[in-house]
Short mmCIF file of C-alpha atoms in Angstrom, two decimals:
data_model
loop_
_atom_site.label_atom_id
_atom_site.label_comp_id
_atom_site.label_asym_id
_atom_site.label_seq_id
_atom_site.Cartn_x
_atom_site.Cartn_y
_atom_site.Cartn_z
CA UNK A 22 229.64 48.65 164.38
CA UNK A 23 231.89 50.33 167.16
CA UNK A 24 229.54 53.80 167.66
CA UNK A 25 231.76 56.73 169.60
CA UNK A 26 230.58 59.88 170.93
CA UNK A 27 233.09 62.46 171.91
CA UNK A 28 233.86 65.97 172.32
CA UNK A 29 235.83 67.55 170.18
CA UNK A 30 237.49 70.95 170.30
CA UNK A 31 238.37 71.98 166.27
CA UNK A 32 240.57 75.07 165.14
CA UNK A 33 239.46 75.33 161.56
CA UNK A 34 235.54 74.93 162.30
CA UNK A 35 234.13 77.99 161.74
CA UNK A 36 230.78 77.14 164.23
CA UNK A 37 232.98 76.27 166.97
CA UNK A 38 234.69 79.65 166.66
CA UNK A 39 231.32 81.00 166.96
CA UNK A 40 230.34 79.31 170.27
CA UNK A 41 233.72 80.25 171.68
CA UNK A 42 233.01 84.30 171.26
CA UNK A 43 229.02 84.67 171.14
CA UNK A 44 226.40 82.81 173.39
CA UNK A 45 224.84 81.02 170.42
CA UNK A 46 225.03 76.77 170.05
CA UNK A 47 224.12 74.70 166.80
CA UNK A 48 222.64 71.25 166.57
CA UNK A 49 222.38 69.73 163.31
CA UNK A 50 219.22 68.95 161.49
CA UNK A 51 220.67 67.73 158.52
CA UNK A 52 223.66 66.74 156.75
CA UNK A 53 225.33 65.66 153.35
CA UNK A 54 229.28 65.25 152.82
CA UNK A 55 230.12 66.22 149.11
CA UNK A 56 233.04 63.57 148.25
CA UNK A 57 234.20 65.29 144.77
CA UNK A 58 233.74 68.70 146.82
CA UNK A 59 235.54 67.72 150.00
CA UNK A 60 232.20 69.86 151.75
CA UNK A 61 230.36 69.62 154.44
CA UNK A 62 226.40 71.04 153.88
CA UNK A 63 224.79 71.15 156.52
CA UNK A 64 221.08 72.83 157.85
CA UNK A 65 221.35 74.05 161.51
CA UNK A 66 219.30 74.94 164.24
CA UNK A 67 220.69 78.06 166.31
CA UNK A 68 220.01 79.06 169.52
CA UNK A 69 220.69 82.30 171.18
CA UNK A 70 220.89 83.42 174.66
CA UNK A 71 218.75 86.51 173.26
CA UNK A 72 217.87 88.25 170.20
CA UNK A 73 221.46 90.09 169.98
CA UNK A 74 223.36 87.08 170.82
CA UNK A 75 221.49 85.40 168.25
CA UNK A 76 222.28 88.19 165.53
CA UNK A 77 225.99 88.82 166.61
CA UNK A 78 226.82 84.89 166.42
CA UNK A 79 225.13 84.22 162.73
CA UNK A 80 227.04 87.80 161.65
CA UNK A 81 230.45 86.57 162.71
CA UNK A 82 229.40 83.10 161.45
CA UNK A 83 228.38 84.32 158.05
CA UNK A 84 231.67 86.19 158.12
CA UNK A 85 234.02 83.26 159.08
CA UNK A 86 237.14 82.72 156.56
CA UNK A 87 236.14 78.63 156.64
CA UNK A 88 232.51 79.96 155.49
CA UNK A 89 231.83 78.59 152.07
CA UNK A 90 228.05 79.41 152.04
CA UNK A 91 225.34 80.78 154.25
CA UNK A 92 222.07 81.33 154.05
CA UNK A 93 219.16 82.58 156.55
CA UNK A 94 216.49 79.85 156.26
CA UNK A 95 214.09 81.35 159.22
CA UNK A 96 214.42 83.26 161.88
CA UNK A 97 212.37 84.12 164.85
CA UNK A 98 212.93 85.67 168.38
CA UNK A 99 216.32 83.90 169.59
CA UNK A 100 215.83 80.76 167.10
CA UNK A 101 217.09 80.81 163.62
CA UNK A 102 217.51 78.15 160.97
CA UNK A 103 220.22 78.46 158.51
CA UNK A 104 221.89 76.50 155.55
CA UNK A 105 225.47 76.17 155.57
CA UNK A 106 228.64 74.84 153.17
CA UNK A 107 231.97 74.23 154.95
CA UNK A 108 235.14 72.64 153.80
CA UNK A 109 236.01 69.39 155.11
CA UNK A 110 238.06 69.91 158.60
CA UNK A 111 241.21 68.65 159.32
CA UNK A 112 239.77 66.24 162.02
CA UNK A 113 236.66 64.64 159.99
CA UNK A 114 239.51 64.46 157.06
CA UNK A 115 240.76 61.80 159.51
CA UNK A 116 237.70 59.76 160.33
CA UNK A 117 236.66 59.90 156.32
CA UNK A 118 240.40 59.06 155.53
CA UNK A 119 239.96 56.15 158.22
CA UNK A 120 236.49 54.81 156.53
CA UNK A 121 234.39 56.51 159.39
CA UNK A 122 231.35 57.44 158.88
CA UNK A 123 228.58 60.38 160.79
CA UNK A 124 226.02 57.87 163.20
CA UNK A 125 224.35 61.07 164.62
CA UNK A 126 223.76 64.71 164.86
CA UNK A 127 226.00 67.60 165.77
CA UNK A 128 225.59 69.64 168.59
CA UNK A 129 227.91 72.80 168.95
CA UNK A 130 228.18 74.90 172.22
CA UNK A 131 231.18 76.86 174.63
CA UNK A 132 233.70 76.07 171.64
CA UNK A 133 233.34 72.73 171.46
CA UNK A 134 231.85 70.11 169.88
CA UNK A 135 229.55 66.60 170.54
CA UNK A 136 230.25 63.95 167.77
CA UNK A 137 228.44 60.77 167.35
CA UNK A 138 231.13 58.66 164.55
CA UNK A 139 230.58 55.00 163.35
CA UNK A 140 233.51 52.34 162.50
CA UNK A 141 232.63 48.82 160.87
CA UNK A 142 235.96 47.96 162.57
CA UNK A 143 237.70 48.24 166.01
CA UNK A 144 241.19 48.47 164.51
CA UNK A 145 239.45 51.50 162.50
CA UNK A 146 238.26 53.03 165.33
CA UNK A 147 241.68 52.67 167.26
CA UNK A 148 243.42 54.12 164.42
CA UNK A 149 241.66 57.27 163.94
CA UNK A 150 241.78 58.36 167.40
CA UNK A 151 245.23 57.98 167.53
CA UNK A 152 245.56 59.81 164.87
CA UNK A 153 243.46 62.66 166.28
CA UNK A 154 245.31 63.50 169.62
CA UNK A 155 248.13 64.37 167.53
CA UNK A 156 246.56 67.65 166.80
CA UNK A 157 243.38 67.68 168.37
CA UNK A 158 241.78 67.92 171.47
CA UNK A 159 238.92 65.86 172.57
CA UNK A 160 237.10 63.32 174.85
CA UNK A 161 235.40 60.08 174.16
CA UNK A 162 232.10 60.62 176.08
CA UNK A 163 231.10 56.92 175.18
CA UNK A 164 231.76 54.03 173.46
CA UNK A 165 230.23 51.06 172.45
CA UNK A 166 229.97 47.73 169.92
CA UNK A 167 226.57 47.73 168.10
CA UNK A 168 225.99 44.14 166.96
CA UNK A 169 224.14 43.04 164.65
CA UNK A 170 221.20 42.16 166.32
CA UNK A 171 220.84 45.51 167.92
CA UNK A 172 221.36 47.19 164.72
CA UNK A 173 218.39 45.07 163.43
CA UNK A 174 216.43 46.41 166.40
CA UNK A 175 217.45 49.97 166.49
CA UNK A 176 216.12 50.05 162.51
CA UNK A 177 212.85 48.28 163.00
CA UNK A 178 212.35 50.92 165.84
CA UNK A 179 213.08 53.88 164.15
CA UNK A 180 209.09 54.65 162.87
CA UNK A 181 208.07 54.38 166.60
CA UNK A 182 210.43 56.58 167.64
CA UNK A 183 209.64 59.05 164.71
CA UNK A 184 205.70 58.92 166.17
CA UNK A 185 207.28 60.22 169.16
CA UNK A 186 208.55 63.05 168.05
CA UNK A 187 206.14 63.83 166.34
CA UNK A 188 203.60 63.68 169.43
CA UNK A 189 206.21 66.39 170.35
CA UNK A 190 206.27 68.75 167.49
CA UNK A 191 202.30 68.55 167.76
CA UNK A 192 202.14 70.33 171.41
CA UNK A 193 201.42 73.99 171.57
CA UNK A 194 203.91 75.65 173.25
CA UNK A 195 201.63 76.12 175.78
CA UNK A 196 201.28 72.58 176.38
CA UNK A 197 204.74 71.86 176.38
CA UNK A 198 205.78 74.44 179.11
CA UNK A 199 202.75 73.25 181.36
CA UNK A 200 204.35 69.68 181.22
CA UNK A 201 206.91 69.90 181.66
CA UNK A 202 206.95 72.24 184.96
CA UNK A 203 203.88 69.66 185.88
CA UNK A 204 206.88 66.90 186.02
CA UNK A 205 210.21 69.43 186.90
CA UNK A 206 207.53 70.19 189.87
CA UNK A 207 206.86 66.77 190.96
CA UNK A 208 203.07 67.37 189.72
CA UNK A 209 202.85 63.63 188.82
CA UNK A 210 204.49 62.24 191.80
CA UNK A 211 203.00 60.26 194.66
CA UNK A 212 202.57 61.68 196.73
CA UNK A 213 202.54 65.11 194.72
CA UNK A 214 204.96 67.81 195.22
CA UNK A 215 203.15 70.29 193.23
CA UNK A 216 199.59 70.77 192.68
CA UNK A 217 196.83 72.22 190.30
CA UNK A 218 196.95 75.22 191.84
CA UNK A 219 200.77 75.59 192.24
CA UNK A 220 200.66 75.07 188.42
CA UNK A 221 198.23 77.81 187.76
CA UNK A 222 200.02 80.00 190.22
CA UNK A 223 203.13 79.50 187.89
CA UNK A 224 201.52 80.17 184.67
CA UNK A 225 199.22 83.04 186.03
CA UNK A 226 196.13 81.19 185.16
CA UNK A 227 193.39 79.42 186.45
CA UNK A 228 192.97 76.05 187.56
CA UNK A 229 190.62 74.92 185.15
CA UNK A 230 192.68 76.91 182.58
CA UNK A 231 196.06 74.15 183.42
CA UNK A 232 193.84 71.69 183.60
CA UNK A 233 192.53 71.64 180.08
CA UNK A 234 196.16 72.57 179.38
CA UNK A 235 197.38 69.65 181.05
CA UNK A 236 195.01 67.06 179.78
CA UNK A 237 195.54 68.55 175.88
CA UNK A 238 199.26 67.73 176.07
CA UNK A 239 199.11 64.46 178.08
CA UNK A 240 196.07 63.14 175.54
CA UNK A 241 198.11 64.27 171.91
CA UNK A 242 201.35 62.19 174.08
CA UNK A 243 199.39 59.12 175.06
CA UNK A 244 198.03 58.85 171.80
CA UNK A 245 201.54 58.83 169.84
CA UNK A 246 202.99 56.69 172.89
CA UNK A 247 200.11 54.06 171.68
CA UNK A 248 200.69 54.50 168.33
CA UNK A 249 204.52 53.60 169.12
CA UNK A 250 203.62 50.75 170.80
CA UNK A 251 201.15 49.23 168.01
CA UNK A 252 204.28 50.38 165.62
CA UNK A 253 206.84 47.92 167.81
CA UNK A 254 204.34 44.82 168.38
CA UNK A 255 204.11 44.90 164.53
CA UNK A 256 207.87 45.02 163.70
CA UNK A 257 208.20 42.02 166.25
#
């Protein structure tokens, strides 16, 4: 498989648009091509620079000509979750029409826009980006020929790398922020660059208080890096 990540600036993508005129960005959660439909549905995470950048981005999204459907999943603060239905763009047209396929998520920020496209074939893959500077702009960020073997790998490692992420989702928010400014800070370096109390200083709390904090989030994170582990020795 010949996987290719690039950067792609799009005129008839309505999120783009958004990115290029309010301080919002998308990543993609989920997403389903309809084939009779010529659609794109997709369920989005959206981040805002603040609450008002946040509400005038999913306004002039939900607003967009290219908008098929939109709908307001969740919201909260600066972070909202939405459903969407676009029509096919003019550049995907071309990777479909070249028997490419989506490999990864989206991710959608300052009018432009990170792709992660599959080919079964490198005469495929040579094709369809010829075809796309015609009328597109874009960069290949990277490139690379999957083979078989590491295909094999990458899907008998896909559960451990789910446990991970879900040893994640399972830190308080609390936890996560004391983490990572333990390791931004050099807290876990030898020799240290930060300490216990620099940590509490930063988080207006006490020691013991960053402590516990500490030692919640690195135990739930050990414990799903173990997991993993267990989860790789077994697919071996």
């Amino acid at each position: 498989m010949i996987d290719i990540s690039m950067d792609m600036e799009q005129y008839d993508c309505p999120f783009i648009d958004t990115t290029a005129d309010h301080g919002v960005a998308f990543s993609a959660v989920h997403w389903e091509f309809d084939q009779s439909r010529r659609a794109l549905e997709t369920r989005m995470v959206v981040e805002g620079g603040d609450r008002d950048q946040l509400t005038n981005g999913l306004d002039a999204l939900r607003e967009h000509g290219n908008m098929n459907d939109y709908t307001l999943l969740r919201r909260r603060d600066d972070v909202a979750h939405i459903r969407t239905v676009i029509d096919e763009t003019a550049a995907m047209e071309t990777i479909r029409d070249n028997d490419g396929y989506i490999t990864g998520p989206f991710y959608i920020e300052d009018g432009s826009e990170v792709w992660h496209v599959g080919f079964d074939r490198a005469r495929q893959a040579d094709d369809t980006l010829a075809e796309l500077e015609r009328d597109n702009e874009f960069d290949v960020l990277e490139r690379s020929d999957t083979t078989l073997p590491d295909l094999q790998q990458l899907v008998q490692n896909a559960g451990a790398a789910m446990t991970l992420v879900q040893g994640c989702e399972e830190l308080s928010e609390t936890e996560r922020e004391t983490l990572e400014t333990a390791v931004s800070s050099g807290y876990f370096e030898s020799p240290r660059d930060a300490t216990l109390g620099t940590l509490a200083d930063e988080f207006d709390v006490s020691k013991p208080a960053v402590s516990k904090n500490l030692r919640r989030g690195q135990r739930k994170m050990i414990e799903r890096v173990v997991d993993a582990l267990d989860e790789i020795d077994d697919a071996e």
